[in-house]
Amino acid sequence: MEMVTSFVYPPPPSILLNCMSVVGLAALAKIGWSEVTGNHLKYSKFGVSSSPQPQKQRFGSISSRNGMLWLYTPAFLAAAASFFVLPCDDLRFLLLKSALALHFFKRVFEVLFIHKYSGGMAVDSAFVISSSYFSSTAFMLYSQDLTLGLTEPSFDMKFAGILMFVVGIVGNLYHHILLAKLRKEDGKKEYKIPKGGLFDIIICPHYLFEILVFWSFFMISQTIYSFSFAMGTMLYLIGRSYATRSWYLSKFDDFPKHIKALVPFVF
């Protein structure tokens, strides 16, 4: 236990937070496994078809652009509001607020000005993802608020977390731009095998860098909840990247077999 508390703050005096740390991790791990077994959240390549007779969704569907805005805007607003709702001069808390707000602002910016869209998103998938981002943002901030006045972990990771955050957010943005350029070349809304950057060795570098971003939140905050959500997000994106590589293998006969899903040369 002493070794654990060298890296994280003690468990918060909140039954809700402690329960959500377990429930959130288990839920994201389950969704990640569902991606592997073919039960996908309906967005991006696995979204609602734009064909004249798309597969009917239980709760309907919305455009991909509106769906993506729904995914990220509530979390961004929660992070932005925290500067006013939870004012504090604590450096770690300020860094966490800033990192969360910047990450979700970047995602909203990408939706509005970078991404190219086709098809749609299932409403239930949009609700699940949006709720996860919003609640995790709120709980990370609440958990951090409960650490104020406590002795900090002896192993301080917040500055390494800032470095990881910069690498993650820049790498994620760069590879999203590369994906957008695939459709800019001829204006057609069709999928192609991505090239450039880490796409030459893994098919989901944007997921890899997103994982770094969420682990940077943990390193900045060093709370049990942020660790739980970073681990859960990683497990989900491992499953999603596996499903994405399988999708490319099924759609393109010339897909290079040496290109892995998420980790260069390994997975």
XYZ file of C-alpha atoms in Angstrom:
267
model
C 0.000 0.000 0.000
C 2.866 2.344 0.788
C 4.282 1.792 -2.697
C 0.894 2.609 -4.266
C 0.550 5.838 -2.303
C 3.951 6.885 -3.626
C 2.272 7.283 -7.014
C -1.345 8.200 -6.204
C -3.297 10.087 -3.605
C -5.142 7.925 -1.056
C -8.678 6.753 -1.963
C -11.073 9.708 -1.691
C -13.706 9.837 1.075
C -16.431 9.356 -1.522
C -18.343 6.126 -2.072
C -19.528 7.461 -5.434
C -16.014 8.115 -6.738
C -14.665 4.798 -5.503
C -17.582 2.909 -7.064
C -17.272 4.787 -10.358
C -13.558 3.985 -10.517
C -14.445 0.280 -10.568
C -17.640 0.493 -12.617
C -16.108 2.807 -15.241
C -13.079 0.593 -15.741
C -15.215 -2.540 -16.032
C -17.644 -0.887 -18.465
C -14.906 0.395 -20.785
C -13.144 -2.969 -20.725
C -16.420 -4.669 -21.664
C -17.018 -2.234 -24.538
C -13.464 -2.827 -25.746
C -14.076 -6.580 -25.774
C -17.350 -6.014 -27.631
C -15.361 -4.209 -30.346
C -13.122 -7.262 -30.714
C -16.126 -9.599 -31.001
C -17.858 -7.435 -33.621
C -20.413 -5.525 -31.537
C -19.216 -2.018 -32.408
C -20.203 1.417 -31.239
C -21.792 2.902 -34.347
C -19.532 5.755 -35.437
C -16.703 6.362 -37.894
C -16.061 3.251 -40.031
C -18.647 1.315 -38.067
C -21.242 4.087 -38.207
C -24.639 4.211 -39.869
C -24.394 3.715 -43.625
C -25.141 6.627 -45.928
C -26.729 4.295 -48.483
C -30.381 4.849 -49.513
C -31.463 2.022 -47.174
C -29.196 2.171 -44.120
C -29.532 -0.341 -41.307
C -32.249 0.828 -38.914
C -31.012 1.925 -35.476
C -33.063 1.353 -32.342
C -32.964 5.004 -31.260
C -32.354 6.509 -34.674
C -29.240 8.181 -36.024
C -27.784 11.626 -36.562
C -25.153 12.998 -38.911
C -21.564 12.138 -38.043
C -20.692 15.810 -37.654
C -23.499 16.484 -35.172
C -22.742 13.232 -33.406
C -19.082 14.123 -32.962
C -20.048 17.537 -31.585
C -22.341 15.766 -29.134
C -19.442 13.528 -28.075
C -17.012 16.265 -27.091
C -18.896 19.493 -26.354
C -20.340 18.572 -22.913
C -16.899 17.441 -21.679
C -15.316 20.648 -22.970
C -17.971 22.762 -21.254
C -17.455 20.851 -17.998
C -13.691 21.425 -18.132
C -14.099 25.089 -19.035
C -16.679 25.644 -16.292
C -14.338 24.137 -13.689
C -12.184 27.283 -13.789
C -15.174 29.180 -12.350
C -16.997 26.485 -10.374
C -13.837 25.146 -8.693
C -11.475 28.141 -8.486
C -8.122 27.141 -7.026
C -4.491 28.253 -7.083
C -3.136 24.703 -6.755
C -0.744 24.089 -9.661
C -1.664 20.429 -10.175
C -5.371 21.239 -10.235
C -4.821 24.118 -12.661
C -2.770 21.890 -14.972
C -5.468 19.222 -14.969
C -8.227 21.723 -15.763
C -6.143 23.206 -18.565
C -5.226 19.833 -20.072
C -8.828 18.603 -20.051
C -10.171 21.851 -21.511
C -7.489 21.958 -24.218
C -7.974 18.322 -25.190
C -11.731 18.591 -25.655
C -11.461 22.020 -27.281
C -9.099 20.440 -29.822
C -11.620 17.673 -30.467
C -14.439 20.186 -31.052
C -12.135 22.219 -33.320
C -11.333 19.096 -35.345
C -15.015 18.307 -35.740
C -15.766 21.798 -37.025
C -12.743 22.471 -39.209
C -10.716 19.315 -39.968
C -12.750 16.123 -40.168
C -14.561 15.049 -43.347
C -17.791 13.132 -42.913
C -19.940 10.494 -44.544
C -22.718 8.388 -43.122
C -24.099 8.877 -39.650
C -23.835 7.946 -36.001
C -26.276 5.899 -33.944
C -27.912 7.988 -31.221
C -27.346 5.345 -28.535
C -23.614 5.180 -29.376
C -23.362 8.976 -29.254
C -25.105 8.995 -25.876
C -22.802 6.333 -24.400
C -19.593 8.031 -25.536
C -20.707 11.566 -24.690
C -21.850 10.494 -21.221
C -18.548 8.720 -20.635
C -16.452 11.742 -21.602
C -18.614 14.173 -19.632
C -18.835 12.079 -16.476
C -15.147 11.154 -16.516
C -14.177 14.810 -16.884
C -16.443 15.819 -14.004
C -15.256 12.959 -11.790
C -11.581 13.641 -12.527
C -12.063 17.252 -11.495
C -14.102 16.310 -8.415
C -11.512 13.733 -7.406
C -8.761 16.322 -7.763
C -10.736 18.782 -5.655
C -10.834 16.217 -2.844
C -7.014 15.980 -2.826
C -6.563 19.641 -1.907
C -4.792 19.908 1.426
C -3.533 16.310 1.326
C 0.142 15.360 1.242
C 1.207 14.912 -2.360
C 2.480 11.529 -3.608
C 6.220 11.233 -3.031
C 6.798 10.456 -6.725
C 5.667 13.596 -8.560
C 4.631 12.815 -12.143
C 2.832 16.016 -13.118
C 5.655 17.544 -15.170
C 6.275 14.267 -17.017
C 2.510 14.214 -17.553
C 2.640 17.639 -19.183
C 5.301 16.398 -21.592
C 3.256 13.295 -22.406
C 0.164 15.457 -22.920
C 1.960 17.658 -25.464
C 3.270 14.623 -27.360
C -0.149 12.979 -27.298
C -2.230 15.955 -28.368
C 0.166 16.985 -31.159
C 0.506 13.429 -32.449
C -3.245 12.898 -32.374
C -3.921 16.157 -34.238
C -1.267 15.432 -36.879
C -2.702 12.020 -37.711
C -6.264 13.346 -37.820
C -5.068 15.900 -40.371
C -3.536 13.087 -42.438
C -6.859 11.228 -42.353
C -8.729 14.350 -43.469
C -6.336 14.856 -46.381
C -7.259 11.445 -47.778
C -10.622 12.897 -48.769
C -9.319 16.297 -49.810
C -7.276 14.896 -52.672
C -10.204 14.106 -54.984
C -13.215 15.194 -52.954
C -14.716 11.689 -52.889
C -16.193 10.282 -49.713
C -14.541 6.886 -49.737
C -12.116 5.095 -47.459
C -8.486 4.615 -48.428
C -5.514 3.065 -46.697
C -3.927 5.938 -44.736
C -0.303 6.787 -45.386
C 2.277 9.029 -43.740
C 3.387 9.434 -40.147
C 2.887 6.305 -38.074
C 0.182 5.092 -40.471
C 2.983 3.316 -42.324
C 3.421 0.903 -39.399
C 0.127 1.019 -37.445
C -3.407 1.679 -38.641
C -4.548 3.618 -35.542
C -1.788 6.053 -34.518
C -4.472 8.587 -33.574
C -5.698 6.090 -30.962
C -2.153 5.513 -29.723
C -1.663 9.226 -29.130
C -5.108 9.539 -27.569
C -4.099 6.847 -25.083
C -1.040 8.935 -24.229
C -3.316 11.927 -23.601
C -5.479 10.020 -21.135
C -2.462 8.595 -19.327
C -1.109 12.140 -19.130
C -4.301 13.131 -17.271
C -3.463 10.471 -14.706
C 0.161 11.566 -14.438
C -0.875 15.174 -13.918
C -3.578 14.355 -11.367
C -2.265 11.134 -9.761
C -5.696 10.125 -8.479
C -7.209 6.652 -8.421
C -10.142 7.715 -10.577
C -7.943 9.176 -13.337
C -5.885 5.961 -13.305
C -9.061 3.907 -13.654
C -10.343 5.969 -16.578
C -6.971 5.968 -18.366
C -6.784 2.181 -18.045
C -10.372 1.764 -19.227
C -9.863 4.071 -22.200
C -6.744 2.158 -23.189
C -8.597 -1.172 -23.051
C -11.433 0.231 -25.151
C -9.098 1.674 -27.791
C -7.122 -1.580 -27.925
C -10.365 -3.324 -28.874
C -11.381 -0.574 -31.301
C -7.993 -0.591 -33.032
C -8.132 -4.381 -33.404
C -11.579 -4.058 -34.997
C -10.344 -1.246 -37.267
C -7.421 -3.319 -38.571
C -9.764 -6.249 -39.185
C -12.061 -3.888 -41.120
C -9.201 -2.740 -43.368
C -8.112 -6.336 -43.950
C -11.653 -7.221 -45.046
C -12.051 -4.182 -47.333
C -8.642 -3.973 -49.022
C -6.921 -6.965 -50.620
C -3.703 -4.953 -50.810
C -3.655 -3.936 -47.155
C -0.030 -4.375 -45.981
C 0.061 -7.232 -43.474
C 3.037 -5.710 -41.621
C 0.889 -2.775 -40.474
C -0.251 -3.508 -36.936
C -3.295 -2.173 -35.109
C -1.952 0.036 -32.322
C 1.600 -0.785 -31.188
C 4.341 -0.732 -33.863
C 5.674 -4.218 -34.724
C 3.793 -5.782 -31.780
C -0.028 -5.441 -31.900
